[in-house]
Amino acid sequence: MIVWRDFARRMVEVVRMNGVRDGEVLRVLGEVPRHLFIPSLRGPCEAGDQGALRTAYGDHPLPIGFGQTISQPTMVGRMTELLSPEPPVRVLEVGSGCGYQCAVLARMGCSVVGVERIRDLADWSREVLGGLGMEVSIIHGDGRALGGDLGPFDGIVVSAGCSREDAEGIFGAFGGDGCRMVAPVNVGGGLQRVLVLEMEGGEVRESWQDLCRFVPLLGGVEG
């Protein structure tokens, strides 16, 4: 019988061919059941629908409702690779959506806090992550307006297209010495480029990485 792991294995090979090289990241991508995080596909995939499984483990973003998407596996792998988490570390994800990126980080041994502005998505992700036995803290809130007492974090992932100002604000509020953040920053034309910020000895270093496309980072909360 073909099971989801067969499709996940093929997905990982595509991610590898697309440039993600970190062996631990690739291993974890093959172990996290992506289909569980996609509301419309979870049931059909659990029933063994091969078409649904093929879709769930394709290397592309997919809608999860509320105008949001689950990110392309290659992009999740690349963001995780750039973050370079070395467990045990404490990681914040802003715009955690369905919880897939949180699951990948948790599977790598990180202590993860996710922030999601849409209550139904926050509740959904808690359910899925809990069902997988992952102790991830999901907060329903606006990632740009949370109190800084949540931090400091060793790593930060922003999973929505944001302004440079927002990226620096989140980094300043929740980062500390040794913290690294990866964030897709708007560069025009509906595109973003991944910005990596790192604090070392009180100085911030930056580098620009891949072009990408994420849903926008919005303020406020829903639900």
CSV table of C-alpha atoms in Angstrom, one decimal:
chain,number,residue,atom,x,y,z
A,1,MET,CA,0.0,0.0,0.0
A,2,ILE,CA,1.3,3.5,-0.9
A,3,VAL,CA,1.4,5.6,2.2
A,4,TRP,CA,2.1,9.3,2.8
A,5,ARG,CA,5.8,8.6,3.5
A,6,ASP,CA,6.3,7.4,0.0
A,7,PHE,CA,5.1,10.8,-1.3
A,8,ALA,CA,7.1,12.7,1.3
A,9,ARG,CA,10.2,10.9,0.2
A,10,ARG,CA,9.7,12.0,-3.4
A,11,MET,CA,9.0,15.5,-2.2
A,12,VAL,CA,12.3,15.6,-0.3
A,13,GLU,CA,14.1,14.6,-3.5
A,14,VAL,CA,12.6,17.5,-5.3
A,15,VAL,CA,13.5,19.9,-2.4
A,16,ARG,CA,17.1,18.6,-2.6
A,17,MET,CA,17.2,19.2,-6.3
A,18,ASN,CA,15.9,22.7,-5.7
A,19,GLY,CA,19.0,23.5,-3.7
A,20,VAL,CA,18.3,22.6,0.0
A,21,ARG,CA,21.5,20.8,1.1
A,22,ASP,CA,21.2,20.4,4.9
A,23,GLY,CA,20.8,16.7,5.6
A,24,GLU,CA,19.0,17.2,8.9
A,25,VAL,CA,16.5,19.6,7.3
A,26,LEU,CA,15.8,17.2,4.5
A,27,ARG,CA,15.4,14.3,7.0
A,28,VAL,CA,12.9,16.2,9.0
A,29,LEU,CA,10.9,17.3,5.9
A,30,GLY,CA,10.5,13.6,5.1
A,31,GLU,CA,9.2,12.9,8.6
A,32,VAL,CA,6.6,15.6,9.1
A,33,PRO,CA,3.2,14.6,7.6
A,34,ARG,CA,2.4,17.7,5.6
A,35,HIS,CA,-1.1,16.5,4.6
A,36,LEU,CA,-2.3,16.8,8.2
A,37,PHE,CA,-1.8,20.6,8.1
A,38,ILE,CA,-4.0,21.1,5.0
A,39,PRO,CA,-7.6,21.2,6.1
A,40,SER,CA,-9.1,20.3,2.6
A,41,LEU,CA,-6.7,17.4,2.0
A,42,ARG,CA,-6.4,15.8,5.4
A,43,GLY,CA,-9.4,13.6,5.1
A,44,PRO,CA,-8.8,12.3,1.6
A,45,CYS,CA,-5.1,11.7,2.3
A,46,GLU,CA,-5.9,9.8,5.4
A,47,ALA,CA,-8.3,7.7,3.3
A,48,GLY,CA,-5.4,6.9,0.9
A,49,ASP,CA,-6.5,9.1,-2.0
A,50,GLN,CA,-3.4,9.1,-4.2
A,51,GLY,CA,-4.4,12.3,-6.0
A,52,ALA,CA,-4.8,14.1,-2.7
A,53,LEU,CA,-1.5,12.8,-1.5
A,54,ARG,CA,0.2,13.8,-4.7
A,55,THR,CA,-1.1,17.3,-4.2
A,56,ALA,CA,-0.3,17.5,-0.6
A,57,TYR,CA,3.3,16.5,-1.2
A,58,GLY,CA,3.9,18.6,-4.3
A,59,ASP,CA,6.5,21.2,-4.1
A,60,HIS,CA,4.2,24.2,-4.1
A,61,PRO,CA,2.2,26.3,-1.7
A,62,LEU,CA,-1.4,25.3,-1.1
A,63,PRO,CA,-4.5,27.2,0.2
A,64,ILE,CA,-5.5,26.5,3.9
A,65,GLY,CA,-8.4,28.9,4.0
A,66,PHE,CA,-8.8,32.5,5.2
A,67,GLY,CA,-6.7,33.7,2.3
A,68,GLN,CA,-3.6,31.9,3.7
A,69,THR,CA,-1.3,29.2,2.3
A,70,ILE,CA,0.9,26.5,3.6
A,71,SER,CA,4.4,27.3,2.2
A,72,GLN,CA,6.2,25.5,-0.5
A,73,PRO,CA,8.3,22.7,1.0
A,74,THR,CA,11.5,24.0,-0.7
A,75,MET,CA,10.8,27.4,0.9
A,76,VAL,CA,10.3,25.8,4.3
A,77,GLY,CA,13.5,23.9,3.9
A,78,ARG,CA,15.4,26.9,2.8
A,79,MET,CA,14.2,29.2,5.6
A,80,THR,CA,15.0,26.5,8.1
A,81,GLU,CA,18.4,25.9,6.5
A,82,LEU,CA,19.2,29.7,6.7
A,83,LEU,CA,18.0,29.8,10.3
A,84,SER,CA,20.5,27.0,11.1
A,85,PRO,CA,18.9,26.1,14.5
A,86,GLU,CA,21.1,24.0,16.8
A,87,PRO,CA,18.9,22.4,19.4
A,88,PRO,CA,18.2,23.1,22.1
A,89,VAL,CA,17.3,26.6,20.9
A,90,ARG,CA,14.2,28.7,21.4
A,91,VAL,CA,12.5,29.8,18.1
A,92,LEU,CA,9.7,32.2,17.3
A,93,GLU,CA,7.6,32.0,14.2
A,94,VAL,CA,5.6,35.0,13.3
A,95,GLY,CA,2.6,34.1,11.0
A,96,SER,CA,2.6,30.4,11.9
A,97,GLY,CA,-0.6,29.7,10.0
A,98,CYS,CA,-1.4,26.0,9.9
A,99,GLY,CA,1.7,25.1,12.0
A,100,TYR,CA,3.8,23.3,9.4
A,101,GLN,CA,7.0,25.3,9.8
A,102,CYS,CA,6.6,25.0,13.6
A,103,ALA,CA,6.4,21.3,13.2
A,104,VAL,CA,9.6,21.1,11.2
A,105,LEU,CA,11.4,23.2,13.8
A,106,ALA,CA,10.0,21.2,16.7
A,107,ARG,CA,11.0,18.0,14.9
A,108,MET,CA,14.5,19.3,14.8
A,109,GLY,CA,14.5,19.6,18.6
A,110,CYS,CA,13.8,23.3,18.9
A,111,SER,CA,11.5,24.8,21.6
A,112,VAL,CA,9.0,26.6,19.4
A,113,VAL,CA,6.5,29.5,19.9
A,114,GLY,CA,4.2,30.3,17.0
A,115,VAL,CA,2.1,33.5,16.6
A,116,GLU,CA,-1.0,33.5,14.4
A,117,ARG,CA,-3.5,36.3,14.0
A,118,ILE,CA,-6.4,34.2,12.7
A,119,ARG,CA,-8.0,32.3,15.7
A,120,ASP,CA,-9.3,29.4,13.6
A,121,LEU,CA,-5.9,28.7,12.2
A,122,ALA,CA,-4.2,29.0,15.6
A,123,ASP,CA,-6.7,26.5,17.0
A,124,TRP,CA,-6.3,24.2,14.0
A,125,SER,CA,-2.5,24.2,14.3
A,126,ARG,CA,-2.7,23.5,18.0
A,127,GLU,CA,-4.9,20.5,17.4
A,128,VAL,CA,-2.6,19.1,14.6
A,129,LEU,CA,0.6,19.7,16.5
A,130,GLY,CA,-0.8,18.2,19.7
A,131,GLY,CA,-2.0,15.2,17.8
A,132,LEU,CA,1.6,14.7,16.7
A,133,GLY,CA,2.9,14.9,20.2
A,134,MET,CA,4.7,18.2,19.6
A,135,GLU,CA,4.8,20.6,22.5
A,136,VAL,CA,4.6,23.8,20.5
A,137,SER,CA,3.1,27.0,22.0
A,138,ILE,CA,0.7,28.7,19.6
A,139,ILE,CA,-0.4,32.2,20.5
A,140,HIS,CA,-3.4,33.9,18.9
A,141,GLY,CA,-2.1,37.4,18.4
A,142,ASP,CA,-0.5,40.1,16.2
A,143,GLY,CA,3.2,39.2,15.9
A,144,ARG,CA,4.0,42.9,15.4
A,145,ALA,CA,2.3,44.0,18.6
A,146,LEU,CA,3.1,41.3,21.2
A,147,GLY,CA,5.0,42.3,24.4
A,148,GLY,CA,8.7,41.8,24.3
A,149,ASP,CA,8.6,39.8,27.5
A,150,LEU,CA,8.1,36.7,25.3
A,151,GLY,CA,11.7,36.9,24.2
A,152,PRO,CA,14.6,36.7,23.8
A,153,PHE,CA,14.7,34.0,21.2
A,154,ASP,CA,17.6,32.3,19.6
A,155,GLY,CA,15.9,32.2,16.2
A,156,ILE,CA,13.0,34.0,14.5
A,157,VAL,CA,11.2,33.0,11.4
A,158,VAL,CA,8.7,35.4,9.7
A,159,SER,CA,6.4,33.5,7.5
A,160,ALA,CA,4.7,36.4,5.7
A,161,GLY,CA,6.0,39.1,3.4
A,162,CYS,CA,6.9,42.1,5.5
A,163,SER,CA,8.5,45.5,5.3
A,164,ARG,CA,12.1,46.1,6.3
A,165,GLU,CA,10.7,48.2,9.2
A,166,ASP,CA,8.6,45.3,10.4
A,167,ALA,CA,11.4,42.9,10.2
A,168,GLU,CA,13.7,45.1,12.2
A,169,GLY,CA,11.0,45.8,14.7
A,170,ILE,CA,10.3,42.1,15.3
A,171,PHE,CA,14.1,41.4,15.6
A,172,GLY,CA,14.6,44.2,18.0
A,173,ALA,CA,11.7,43.1,20.2
A,174,PHE,CA,12.3,39.4,20.4
A,175,GLY,CA,16.0,38.8,19.4
A,176,GLY,CA,19.0,38.8,21.7
A,177,ASP,CA,22.7,38.3,21.4
A,178,GLY,CA,23.3,35.3,19.1
A,179,CYS,CA,19.8,35.5,17.6
A,180,ARG,CA,19.3,34.9,13.9
A,181,MET,CA,16.2,35.9,12.0
A,182,VAL,CA,15.0,35.0,8.5
A,183,ALA,CA,12.2,37.1,7.0
A,184,PRO,CA,10.8,37.7,3.5
A,185,VAL,CA,11.1,41.4,3.0
A,186,ASN,CA,9.1,43.2,0.3
A,187,VAL,CA,11.2,44.3,-2.6
A,188,GLY,CA,8.4,45.3,-5.0
A,189,GLY,CA,6.4,43.7,-7.8
A,190,GLY,CA,4.7,41.3,-5.3
A,191,LEU,CA,8.0,39.7,-4.5
A,192,GLN,CA,10.1,39.4,-1.4
A,193,ARG,CA,13.7,38.6,-0.8
A,194,VAL,CA,14.8,36.7,2.3
A,195,LEU,CA,16.7,38.9,4.7
A,196,VAL,CA,18.9,37.2,7.3
A,197,LEU,CA,19.7,39.3,10.4
A,198,GLU,CA,22.1,38.1,13.1
A,199,MET,CA,23.1,39.7,16.4
A,200,GLU,CA,26.7,39.1,17.5
A,201,GLY,CA,28.3,41.1,20.4
A,202,GLY,CA,25.7,43.8,20.1
A,203,GLU,CA,26.2,44.3,16.4
A,204,VAL,CA,23.7,43.3,13.7
A,205,ARG,CA,24.9,41.6,10.6
A,206,GLU,CA,22.7,41.2,7.5
A,207,SER,CA,22.7,39.3,4.3
A,208,TRP,CA,20.2,39.0,1.4
A,209,GLN,CA,19.2,35.6,0.1
A,210,ASP,CA,16.6,34.1,-2.2
A,211,LEU,CA,13.7,35.8,-4.0
A,212,CYS,CA,10.4,34.4,-2.8
A,213,ARG,CA,6.7,35.1,-2.6
A,214,PHE,CA,4.7,34.9,0.7
A,215,VAL,CA,1.2,36.1,1.7
A,216,PRO,CA,1.5,39.6,3.3
A,217,LEU,CA,2.1,40.1,7.0
A,218,LEU,CA,-1.1,41.8,8.3
A,219,GLY,CA,-1.8,43.6,11.6
A,220,GLY,CA,-4.6,43.0,14.0
A,221,VAL,CA,-6.3,39.7,14.9
A,222,GLU,CA,-9.3,37.8,13.6
A,223,GLY,CA,-11.7,35.8,15.8
